[in-house]
């Protein structure tokens, strides 16, 4: 698993939800939560009921997440794929929506065009004897079609707002949203097709071995146990047949200046 991808995803998630990042390094992320994020993530319903009932100003908590499993001597909460905390964040994304629209924070005194980029955080699940996942962050320039892998690494260096800055205007996309989405998915599929998947070969071989073993047990009585044999054979395939699933975690359209698109993103 690419731990850096998980770290970047968490950074983007908390920034998009207006949380202050107190510490950000490659394996540790400390966050000052907002009221809303505290309510959802820290499970203090009675505290927030009390605060709201009395009309008081709440004091949201802080959270430190460790994306490197080797940092067992650090203060913080280990987080990884499959951990309850990450599943909690995924559920919040499902409940609150998966799409944002953000604008680069710039101070200009003349009319300035902003270029739209579609950015998708995508989970690739490798399913077979051993299951694993990877997160990819890909952006596409909706004017010229240029695409960037791991675009989150660059986006986190830019300040964003939910409102368009003064004197700025959006360029109308030449590549529509649906086509932009399809191009990103096609890029991922192309990368997967060009990658050697030893895990899939191993999983397929294991599946065949399990089916041969099943055949051995049923070879004398297959006629009498046809339904049961079929059920167990299907169960083996469900467990071990290698497959790859692509799903969208979240995404958004990021509007930025042409100079940022040409220089900072391509550095």
PDB file of C-alpha atoms in Angstrom:
ATOM      1  CA  UNK A   1       0.000   0.000   0.000  1.00  0.00           C
ATOM      2  CA  UNK A   2       1.259   3.452  -0.869  1.00  0.00           C
ATOM      3  CA  UNK A   3       1.094   5.181   2.522  1.00  0.00           C
ATOM      4  CA  UNK A   4       1.851   8.587   0.972  1.00  0.00           C
ATOM      5  CA  UNK A   5      -1.396   8.323  -0.991  1.00  0.00           C
ATOM      6  CA  UNK A   6      -3.377   7.809   2.203  1.00  0.00           C
ATOM      7  CA  UNK A   7      -1.642  10.761   3.849  1.00  0.00           C
ATOM      8  CA  UNK A   8      -2.437  13.049   0.917  1.00  0.00           C
ATOM      9  CA  UNK A   9      -6.055  11.889   0.873  1.00  0.00           C
ATOM     10  CA  UNK A  10      -6.464  12.676   4.587  1.00  0.00           C
ATOM     11  CA  UNK A  11      -4.817  16.080   4.154  1.00  0.00           C
ATOM     12  CA  UNK A  12      -7.230  16.954   1.344  1.00  0.00           C
ATOM     13  CA  UNK A  13     -10.240  15.646   3.269  1.00  0.00           C
ATOM     14  CA  UNK A  14      -9.599  17.792   6.347  1.00  0.00           C
ATOM     15  CA  UNK A  15      -8.640  20.899   4.342  1.00  0.00           C
ATOM     16  CA  UNK A  16     -11.829  20.575   2.288  1.00  0.00           C
ATOM     17  CA  UNK A  17     -13.767  20.428   5.559  1.00  0.00           C
ATOM     18  CA  UNK A  18     -12.157  23.685   6.758  1.00  0.00           C
ATOM     19  CA  UNK A  19      -9.960  22.124   9.448  1.00  0.00           C
ATOM     20  CA  UNK A  20      -6.622  23.735  10.346  1.00  0.00           C
ATOM     21  CA  UNK A  21      -3.592  21.516   9.755  1.00  0.00           C
ATOM     22  CA  UNK A  22      -1.320  21.865  12.798  1.00  0.00           C
ATOM     23  CA  UNK A  23       1.404  19.466  11.650  1.00  0.00           C
ATOM     24  CA  UNK A  24       1.916  17.880   8.270  1.00  0.00           C
ATOM     25  CA  UNK A  25       4.738  15.542   7.454  1.00  0.00           C
ATOM     26  CA  UNK A  26       4.925  12.396   5.375  1.00  0.00           C
ATOM     27  CA  UNK A  27       3.712  10.066   8.094  1.00  0.00           C
ATOM     28  CA  UNK A  28       1.972  12.239  10.687  1.00  0.00           C
ATOM     29  CA  UNK A  29      -0.974  14.620  10.427  1.00  0.00           C
ATOM     30  CA  UNK A  30      -2.254  16.756  13.314  1.00  0.00           C
ATOM     31  CA  UNK A  31      -5.585  18.484  12.789  1.00  0.00           C
ATOM     32  CA  UNK A  32      -7.596  21.106  14.639  1.00  0.00           C
ATOM     33  CA  UNK A  33     -11.161  19.950  14.041  1.00  0.00           C
ATOM     34  CA  UNK A  34     -14.140  22.173  13.361  1.00  0.00           C
ATOM     35  CA  UNK A  35     -17.310  21.839  15.438  1.00  0.00           C
ATOM     36  CA  UNK A  36     -18.871  19.670  12.755  1.00  0.00           C
ATOM     37  CA  UNK A  37     -15.845  17.373  12.395  1.00  0.00           C
ATOM     38  CA  UNK A  38     -15.566  17.031  16.170  1.00  0.00           C
ATOM     39  CA  UNK A  39     -19.217  16.019  16.414  1.00  0.00           C
ATOM     40  CA  UNK A  40     -18.802  13.389  13.752  1.00  0.00           C
ATOM     41  CA  UNK A  41     -15.359  11.970  14.510  1.00  0.00           C
ATOM     42  CA  UNK A  42     -14.860  12.243  18.279  1.00  0.00           C
ATOM     43  CA  UNK A  43     -18.211  10.837  19.392  1.00  0.00           C
ATOM     44  CA  UNK A  44     -19.122  13.502  22.000  1.00  0.00           C
ATOM     45  CA  UNK A  45     -22.875  13.847  21.402  1.00  0.00           C
ATOM     46  CA  UNK A  46     -23.749  14.841  24.969  1.00  0.00           C
ATOM     47  CA  UNK A  47     -21.127  17.580  25.036  1.00  0.00           C
ATOM     48  CA  UNK A  48     -22.437  19.150  21.848  1.00  0.00           C
ATOM     49  CA  UNK A  49     -26.069  18.805  22.966  1.00  0.00           C
ATOM     50  CA  UNK A  50     -25.135  20.677  26.157  1.00  0.00           C
ATOM     51  CA  UNK A  51     -23.246  23.403  24.257  1.00  0.00           C
ATOM     52  CA  UNK A  52     -26.067  23.961  21.783  1.00  0.00           C
ATOM     53  CA  UNK A  53     -28.782  23.909  24.445  1.00  0.00           C
ATOM     54  CA  UNK A  54     -27.020  26.655  26.437  1.00  0.00           C
ATOM     55  CA  UNK A  55     -25.989  28.606  23.340  1.00  0.00           C
ATOM     56  CA  UNK A  56     -22.305  28.373  24.237  1.00  0.00           C
ATOM     57  CA  UNK A  57     -19.253  28.424  22.007  1.00  0.00           C
ATOM     58  CA  UNK A  58     -17.983  24.878  21.630  1.00  0.00           C
ATOM     59  CA  UNK A  59     -14.335  23.863  21.888  1.00  0.00           C
ATOM     60  CA  UNK A  60     -13.645  21.334  19.132  1.00  0.00           C
ATOM     61  CA  UNK A  61     -10.842  18.890  19.762  1.00  0.00           C
ATOM     62  CA  UNK A  62      -7.670  17.978  17.941  1.00  0.00           C
ATOM     63  CA  UNK A  63      -6.689  14.698  16.364  1.00  0.00           C
ATOM     64  CA  UNK A  64      -3.326  13.288  15.300  1.00  0.00           C
ATOM     65  CA  UNK A  65      -3.230  10.520  12.715  1.00  0.00           C
ATOM     66  CA  UNK A  66      -0.229   8.305  11.981  1.00  0.00           C
ATOM     67  CA  UNK A  67      -0.158   6.881   8.461  1.00  0.00           C
ATOM     68  CA  UNK A  68       3.094   4.978   9.023  1.00  0.00           C
ATOM     69  CA  UNK A  69       2.558   1.755  11.011  1.00  0.00           C
ATOM     70  CA  UNK A  70       6.187   1.873  12.204  1.00  0.00           C
ATOM     71  CA  UNK A  71       5.608   5.025  14.259  1.00  0.00           C
ATOM     72  CA  UNK A  72       4.472   3.145  17.356  1.00  0.00           C
ATOM     73  CA  UNK A  73       6.528   5.446  19.603  1.00  0.00           C
ATOM     74  CA  UNK A  74       4.723   8.583  18.381  1.00  0.00           C
ATOM     75  CA  UNK A  75       1.686  10.077  20.053  1.00  0.00           C
ATOM     76  CA  UNK A  76      -1.278   9.707  17.754  1.00  0.00           C
ATOM     77  CA  UNK A  77      -3.792   7.307  16.296  1.00  0.00           C
ATOM     78  CA  UNK A  78      -2.560   4.802  13.683  1.00  0.00           C
ATOM     79  CA  UNK A  79      -4.767   4.881  10.595  1.00  0.00           C
ATOM     80  CA  UNK A  80      -4.683   2.485   7.668  1.00  0.00           C
ATOM     81  CA  UNK A  81      -6.942   0.920   5.064  1.00  0.00           C
ATOM     82  CA  UNK A  82      -9.572  -1.068   6.889  1.00  0.00           C
ATOM     83  CA  UNK A  83      -9.163   0.814  10.180  1.00  0.00           C
ATOM     84  CA  UNK A  84     -12.393   2.006  11.902  1.00  0.00           C
ATOM     85  CA  UNK A  85     -11.321   5.661  11.676  1.00  0.00           C
ATOM     86  CA  UNK A  86     -10.801   5.539   7.913  1.00  0.00           C
ATOM     87  CA  UNK A  87     -14.105   3.715   7.423  1.00  0.00           C
ATOM     88  CA  UNK A  88     -15.715   6.460   9.511  1.00  0.00           C
ATOM     89  CA  UNK A  89     -14.294   9.092   7.149  1.00  0.00           C
ATOM     90  CA  UNK A  90     -15.477   7.153   4.093  1.00  0.00           C
ATOM     91  CA  UNK A  91     -19.005   6.995   5.583  1.00  0.00           C
ATOM     92  CA  UNK A  92     -18.960  10.756   6.121  1.00  0.00           C
ATOM     93  CA  UNK A  93     -18.013  11.272   2.476  1.00  0.00           C
ATOM     94  CA  UNK A  94     -20.933   9.095   1.426  1.00  0.00           C
ATOM     95  CA  UNK A  95     -23.355  10.980   3.669  1.00  0.00           C
ATOM     96  CA  UNK A  96     -22.180  14.518   2.945  1.00  0.00           C
ATOM     97  CA  UNK A  97     -21.479  14.217  -0.753  1.00  0.00           C
ATOM     98  CA  UNK A  98     -18.330  13.581  -2.707  1.00  0.00           C
ATOM     99  CA  UNK A  99     -17.894  16.666  -4.858  1.00  0.00           C
ATOM    100  CA  UNK A 100     -16.396  20.092  -4.114  1.00  0.00           C
ATOM    101  CA  UNK A 101     -15.708  23.215  -6.133  1.00  0.00           C
ATOM    102  CA  UNK A 102     -12.728  25.301  -5.018  1.00  0.00           C
ATOM    103  CA  UNK A 103     -10.963  28.426  -6.276  1.00  0.00           C
ATOM    104  CA  UNK A 104      -7.324  29.377  -5.955  1.00  0.00           C
ATOM    105  CA  UNK A 105      -6.872  32.270  -3.539  1.00  0.00           C
ATOM    106  CA  UNK A 106      -5.174  35.034  -5.520  1.00  0.00           C
ATOM    107  CA  UNK A 107      -5.014  38.804  -5.166  1.00  0.00           C
ATOM    108  CA  UNK A 108      -5.154  40.503  -8.550  1.00  0.00           C
ATOM    109  CA  UNK A 109      -6.162  43.968  -9.743  1.00  0.00           C
ATOM    110  CA  UNK A 110      -7.113  43.015 -13.290  1.00  0.00           C
ATOM    111  CA  UNK A 111      -9.380  40.472 -14.952  1.00  0.00           C
ATOM    112  CA  UNK A 112      -7.786  37.043 -14.501  1.00  0.00           C
ATOM    113  CA  UNK A 113      -8.936  33.782 -16.026  1.00  0.00           C
ATOM    114  CA  UNK A 114      -9.143  30.617 -13.940  1.00  0.00           C
ATOM    115  CA  UNK A 115      -8.578  27.226 -15.566  1.00  0.00           C
ATOM    116  CA  UNK A 116     -10.878  24.369 -14.450  1.00  0.00           C
ATOM    117  CA  UNK A 117      -9.279  21.086 -13.411  1.00  0.00           C
ATOM    118  CA  UNK A 118     -11.293  17.976 -12.601  1.00  0.00           C
ATOM    119  CA  UNK A 119      -9.556  16.126  -9.766  1.00  0.00           C
ATOM    120  CA  UNK A 120     -10.576  12.642  -8.656  1.00  0.00           C
ATOM    121  CA  UNK A 121      -9.393  10.614  -5.677  1.00  0.00           C
ATOM    122  CA  UNK A 122      -9.871   7.023  -6.749  1.00  0.00           C
ATOM    123  CA  UNK A 123      -9.619   3.758  -4.831  1.00  0.00           C
ATOM    124  CA  UNK A 124      -8.264   0.772  -6.740  1.00  0.00           C
ATOM    125  CA  UNK A 125      -9.079  -2.529  -5.020  1.00  0.00           C
ATOM    126  CA  UNK A 126      -7.109  -5.660  -5.892  1.00  0.00           C
ATOM    127  CA  UNK A 127      -9.321  -8.605  -4.964  1.00  0.00           C
ATOM    128  CA  UNK A 128      -8.116 -12.182  -4.749  1.00  0.00           C
ATOM    129  CA  UNK A 129      -6.285 -14.506  -2.354  1.00  0.00           C
ATOM    130  CA  UNK A 130      -4.772 -11.433  -0.729  1.00  0.00           C
ATOM    131  CA  UNK A 131      -6.707  -8.164  -0.865  1.00  0.00           C
ATOM    132  CA  UNK A 132      -5.081  -4.762  -1.079  1.00  0.00           C
ATOM    133  CA  UNK A 133      -6.032  -1.226  -2.032  1.00  0.00           C
ATOM    134  CA  UNK A 134      -4.358   1.856  -3.455  1.00  0.00           C
ATOM    135  CA  UNK A 135      -5.515   5.445  -3.736  1.00  0.00           C
ATOM    136  CA  UNK A 136      -4.760   7.448  -6.857  1.00  0.00           C
ATOM    137  CA  UNK A 137      -5.211  11.187  -7.274  1.00  0.00           C
ATOM    138  CA  UNK A 138      -5.480  12.307 -10.896  1.00  0.00           C
ATOM    139  CA  UNK A 139      -6.319  15.704 -12.347  1.00  0.00           C
ATOM    140  CA  UNK A 140      -7.238  16.707 -15.877  1.00  0.00           C
ATOM    141  CA  UNK A 141      -7.060  20.180 -17.358  1.00  0.00           C
ATOM    142  CA  UNK A 142     -10.554  20.693 -18.792  1.00  0.00           C
ATOM    143  CA  UNK A 143      -9.202  23.153 -21.387  1.00  0.00           C
ATOM    144  CA  UNK A 144      -6.327  21.248 -23.001  1.00  0.00           C
ATOM    145  CA  UNK A 145      -6.753  17.696 -21.663  1.00  0.00           C
ATOM    146  CA  UNK A 146      -3.389  17.493 -19.916  1.00  0.00           C
ATOM    147  CA  UNK A 147      -3.399  15.000 -17.019  1.00  0.00           C
ATOM    148  CA  UNK A 148      -1.286  14.782 -13.861  1.00  0.00           C
ATOM    149  CA  UNK A 149      -0.813  11.785 -11.580  1.00  0.00           C
ATOM    150  CA  UNK A 150      -0.586  12.405  -7.811  1.00  0.00           C
ATOM    151  CA  UNK A 151      -1.901  15.917  -8.344  1.00  0.00           C
ATOM    152  CA  UNK A 152      -2.753  16.236  -4.644  1.00  0.00           C
ATOM    153  CA  UNK A 153       0.966  16.690  -3.942  1.00  0.00           C
ATOM    154  CA  UNK A 154       0.795  19.962  -5.879  1.00  0.00           C
ATOM    155  CA  UNK A 155      -2.688  21.090  -4.853  1.00  0.00           C
ATOM    156  CA  UNK A 156      -1.802  21.043  -1.161  1.00  0.00           C
ATOM    157  CA  UNK A 157       0.780  23.780  -1.824  1.00  0.00           C
ATOM    158  CA  UNK A 158      -1.977  26.127  -3.015  1.00  0.00           C
ATOM    159  CA  UNK A 159      -4.467  28.039  -0.863  1.00  0.00           C
ATOM    160  CA  UNK A 160      -8.112  27.469  -1.742  1.00  0.00           C
ATOM    161  CA  UNK A 161     -11.472  29.084  -1.063  1.00  0.00           C
ATOM    162  CA  UNK A 162     -15.075  28.206  -1.825  1.00  0.00           C
ATOM    163  CA  UNK A 163     -15.667  31.643  -3.401  1.00  0.00           C
ATOM    164  CA  UNK A 164     -14.185  33.000  -6.603  1.00  0.00           C
ATOM    165  CA  UNK A 165     -11.685  35.842  -5.923  1.00  0.00           C
ATOM    166  CA  UNK A 166     -12.346  39.421  -7.000  1.00  0.00           C
ATOM    167  CA  UNK A 167     -11.438  40.252 -10.621  1.00  0.00           C
ATOM    168  CA  UNK A 168     -11.380  36.547 -11.539  1.00  0.00           C
ATOM    169  CA  UNK A 169     -13.605  34.648 -13.932  1.00  0.00           C
ATOM    170  CA  UNK A 170     -13.924  30.983 -14.884  1.00  0.00           C
ATOM    171  CA  UNK A 171     -12.980  29.697 -18.302  1.00  0.00           C
ATOM    172  CA  UNK A 172     -15.685  27.478 -19.762  1.00  0.00           C
ATOM    173  CA  UNK A 173     -14.442  23.891 -20.064  1.00  0.00           C
ATOM    174  CA  UNK A 174     -13.681  22.715 -23.596  1.00  0.00           C
ATOM    175  CA  UNK A 175     -13.722  19.136 -22.316  1.00  0.00           C
ATOM    176  CA  UNK A 176     -17.015  18.408 -20.599  1.00  0.00           C
ATOM    177  CA  UNK A 177     -17.285  16.797 -17.178  1.00  0.00           C
ATOM    178  CA  UNK A 178     -18.348  13.371 -18.447  1.00  0.00           C
ATOM    179  CA  UNK A 179     -15.534  13.216 -20.995  1.00  0.00           C
ATOM    180  CA  UNK A 180     -12.987  14.407 -18.407  1.00  0.00           C
ATOM    181  CA  UNK A 181     -14.114  11.682 -16.037  1.00  0.00           C
ATOM    182  CA  UNK A 182     -13.865   9.040 -18.757  1.00  0.00           C
ATOM    183  CA  UNK A 183     -10.345  10.112 -19.700  1.00  0.00           C
ATOM    184  CA  UNK A 184      -9.167   9.740 -16.099  1.00  0.00           C
ATOM    185  CA  UNK A 185     -10.690   6.275 -15.802  1.00  0.00           C
ATOM    186  CA  UNK A 186      -9.147   5.270 -19.146  1.00  0.00           C
ATOM    187  CA  UNK A 187      -5.731   6.425 -17.899  1.00  0.00           C
ATOM    188  CA  UNK A 188      -6.026   4.235 -14.792  1.00  0.00           C
ATOM    189  CA  UNK A 189      -7.189   1.258 -16.849  1.00  0.00           C
ATOM    190  CA  UNK A 190      -4.255   1.717 -19.245  1.00  0.00           C
ATOM    191  CA  UNK A 191      -1.795   1.814 -16.331  1.00  0.00           C
ATOM    192  CA  UNK A 192      -3.333  -1.344 -14.872  1.00  0.00           C
ATOM    193  CA  UNK A 193      -3.138  -3.141 -18.218  1.00  0.00           C
ATOM    194  CA  UNK A 194       0.558  -2.268 -18.537  1.00  0.00           C
ATOM    195  CA  UNK A 195       1.382  -3.503 -15.015  1.00  0.00           C
ATOM    196  CA  UNK A 196       2.420  -7.060 -14.212  1.00  0.00           C
ATOM    197  CA  UNK A 197       0.042  -8.554 -11.674  1.00  0.00           C
ATOM    198  CA  UNK A 198       1.881 -11.421  -9.986  1.00  0.00           C
ATOM    199  CA  UNK A 199      -0.723 -11.393  -7.207  1.00  0.00           C
ATOM    200  CA  UNK A 200      -3.408 -12.260  -9.774  1.00  0.00           C
ATOM    201  CA  UNK A 201      -1.412 -15.197 -11.159  1.00  0.00           C
ATOM    202  CA  UNK A 202      -0.852 -16.535  -7.642  1.00  0.00           C
ATOM    203  CA  UNK A 203      -4.510 -16.094  -6.764  1.00  0.00           C
ATOM    204  CA  UNK A 204      -5.655 -17.848  -9.944  1.00  0.00           C
ATOM    205  CA  UNK A 205      -3.337 -20.801  -9.300  1.00  0.00           C
ATOM    206  CA  UNK A 206      -4.622 -21.091  -5.739  1.00  0.00           C
ATOM    207  CA  UNK A 207      -8.208 -21.031  -7.006  1.00  0.00           C
ATOM    208  CA  UNK A 208      -7.466 -23.847  -9.462  1.00  0.00           C
ATOM    209  CA  UNK A 209      -5.808 -25.906  -6.735  1.00  0.00           C
ATOM    210  CA  UNK A 210      -8.838 -25.472  -4.467  1.00  0.00           C
ATOM    211  CA  UNK A 211     -11.174 -26.505  -7.284  1.00  0.00           C
ATOM    212  CA  UNK A 212      -9.080 -29.588  -8.038  1.00  0.00           C
ATOM    213  CA  UNK A 213      -9.260 -30.525  -4.368  1.00  0.00           C
ATOM    214  CA  UNK A 214     -13.012 -30.044  -4.475  1.00  0.00           C
ATOM    215  CA  UNK A 215     -13.238 -32.259  -7.553  1.00  0.00           C
ATOM    216  CA  UNK A 216     -11.299 -34.946  -5.743  1.00  0.00           C
ATOM    217  CA  UNK A 217     -13.743 -35.006  -2.830  1.00  0.00           C
ATOM    218  CA  UNK A 218     -16.783 -35.097  -5.112  1.00  0.00           C
ATOM    219  CA  UNK A 219     -15.472 -37.302  -7.944  1.00  0.00           C
ATOM    220  CA  UNK A 220     -17.359 -40.419  -6.799  1.00  0.00           C
ATOM    221  CA  UNK A 221     -20.559 -38.754  -5.607  1.00  0.00           C
ATOM    222  CA  UNK A 222     -20.886 -35.712  -7.877  1.00  0.00           C
ATOM    223  CA  UNK A 223     -24.255 -36.845  -9.262  1.00  0.00           C
ATOM    224  CA  UNK A 224     -25.774 -37.019  -5.817  1.00  0.00           C
ATOM    225  CA  UNK A 225     -24.313 -33.709  -4.669  1.00  0.00           C
ATOM    226  CA  UNK A 226     -24.538 -31.586  -7.796  1.00  0.00           C
ATOM    227  CA  UNK A 227     -26.137 -28.571  -6.085  1.00  0.00           C
ATOM    228  CA  UNK A 228     -23.728 -28.630  -3.150  1.00  0.00           C
ATOM    229  CA  UNK A 229     -20.732 -29.087  -5.452  1.00  0.00           C
ATOM    230  CA  UNK A 230     -21.811 -26.111  -7.543  1.00  0.00           C
ATOM    231  CA  UNK A 231     -22.326 -23.959  -4.447  1.00  0.00           C
ATOM    232  CA  UNK A 232     -18.864 -24.765  -3.053  1.00  0.00           C
ATOM    233  CA  UNK A 233     -17.243 -24.252  -6.448  1.00  0.00           C
ATOM    234  CA  UNK A 234     -18.843 -20.816  -6.750  1.00  0.00           C
ATOM    235  CA  UNK A 235     -17.687 -19.964  -3.220  1.00  0.00           C
ATOM    236  CA  UNK A 236     -14.092 -20.804  -4.166  1.00  0.00           C
ATOM    237  CA  UNK A 237     -14.302 -18.557  -7.228  1.00  0.00           C
ATOM    238  CA  UNK A 238     -15.784 -15.726  -5.179  1.00  0.00           C
ATOM    239  CA  UNK A 239     -12.880 -15.962  -2.746  1.00  0.00           C
ATOM    240  CA  UNK A 240      -9.935 -16.373  -5.081  1.00  0.00           C
ATOM    241  CA  UNK A 241     -10.814 -15.272  -8.635  1.00  0.00           C
ATOM    242  CA  UNK A 242      -8.588 -12.203  -9.179  1.00  0.00           C
ATOM    243  CA  UNK A 243     -10.307  -8.972 -10.100  1.00  0.00           C
ATOM    244  CA  UNK A 244      -9.718  -5.242  -9.887  1.00  0.00           C
ATOM    245  CA  UNK A 245     -12.402  -2.746  -8.832  1.00  0.00           C
ATOM    246  CA  UNK A 246     -12.194   1.011  -9.383  1.00  0.00           C
ATOM    247  CA  UNK A 247     -14.325   3.331  -7.235  1.00  0.00           C
ATOM    248  CA  UNK A 248     -14.463   7.097  -6.753  1.00  0.00           C
ATOM    249  CA  UNK A 249     -13.765   8.303  -3.213  1.00  0.00           C
ATOM    250  CA  UNK A 250     -14.379  11.967  -3.914  1.00  0.00           C
ATOM    251  CA  UNK A 251     -13.519  14.678  -6.379  1.00  0.00           C
ATOM    252  CA  UNK A 252     -14.004  18.254  -7.386  1.00  0.00           C
ATOM    253  CA  UNK A 253     -13.323  21.007  -9.845  1.00  0.00           C
ATOM    254  CA  UNK A 254     -10.369  23.189  -8.893  1.00  0.00           C
ATOM    255  CA  UNK A 255     -10.173  26.572 -10.617  1.00  0.00           C
ATOM    256  CA  UNK A 256      -6.668  28.038 -10.794  1.00  0.00           C
ATOM    257  CA  UNK A 257      -4.737  30.630 -12.755  1.00  0.00           C
ATOM    258  CA  UNK A 258      -3.154  29.729 -16.051  1.00  0.00           C
ATOM    259  CA  UNK A 259       0.334  30.397 -14.647  1.00  0.00           C
ATOM    260  CA  UNK A 260      -0.312  27.938 -11.821  1.00  0.00           C
ATOM    261  CA  UNK A 261      -1.564  25.327 -14.295  1.00  0.00           C
ATOM    262  CA  UNK A 262       1.503  25.740 -16.502  1.00  0.00           C
ATOM    263  CA  UNK A 263       4.198  26.168 -13.881  1.00  0.00           C
ATOM    264  CA  UNK A 264       3.454  24.946 -10.359  1.00  0.00           C
ATOM    265  CA  UNK A 265       1.483  21.834 -11.323  1.00  0.00           C
ATOM    266  CA  UNK A 266       4.065  20.739 -13.882  1.00  0.00           C
ATOM    267  CA  UNK A 267       7.151  21.280 -11.754  1.00  0.00           C
TER     268      UNK A 267
END
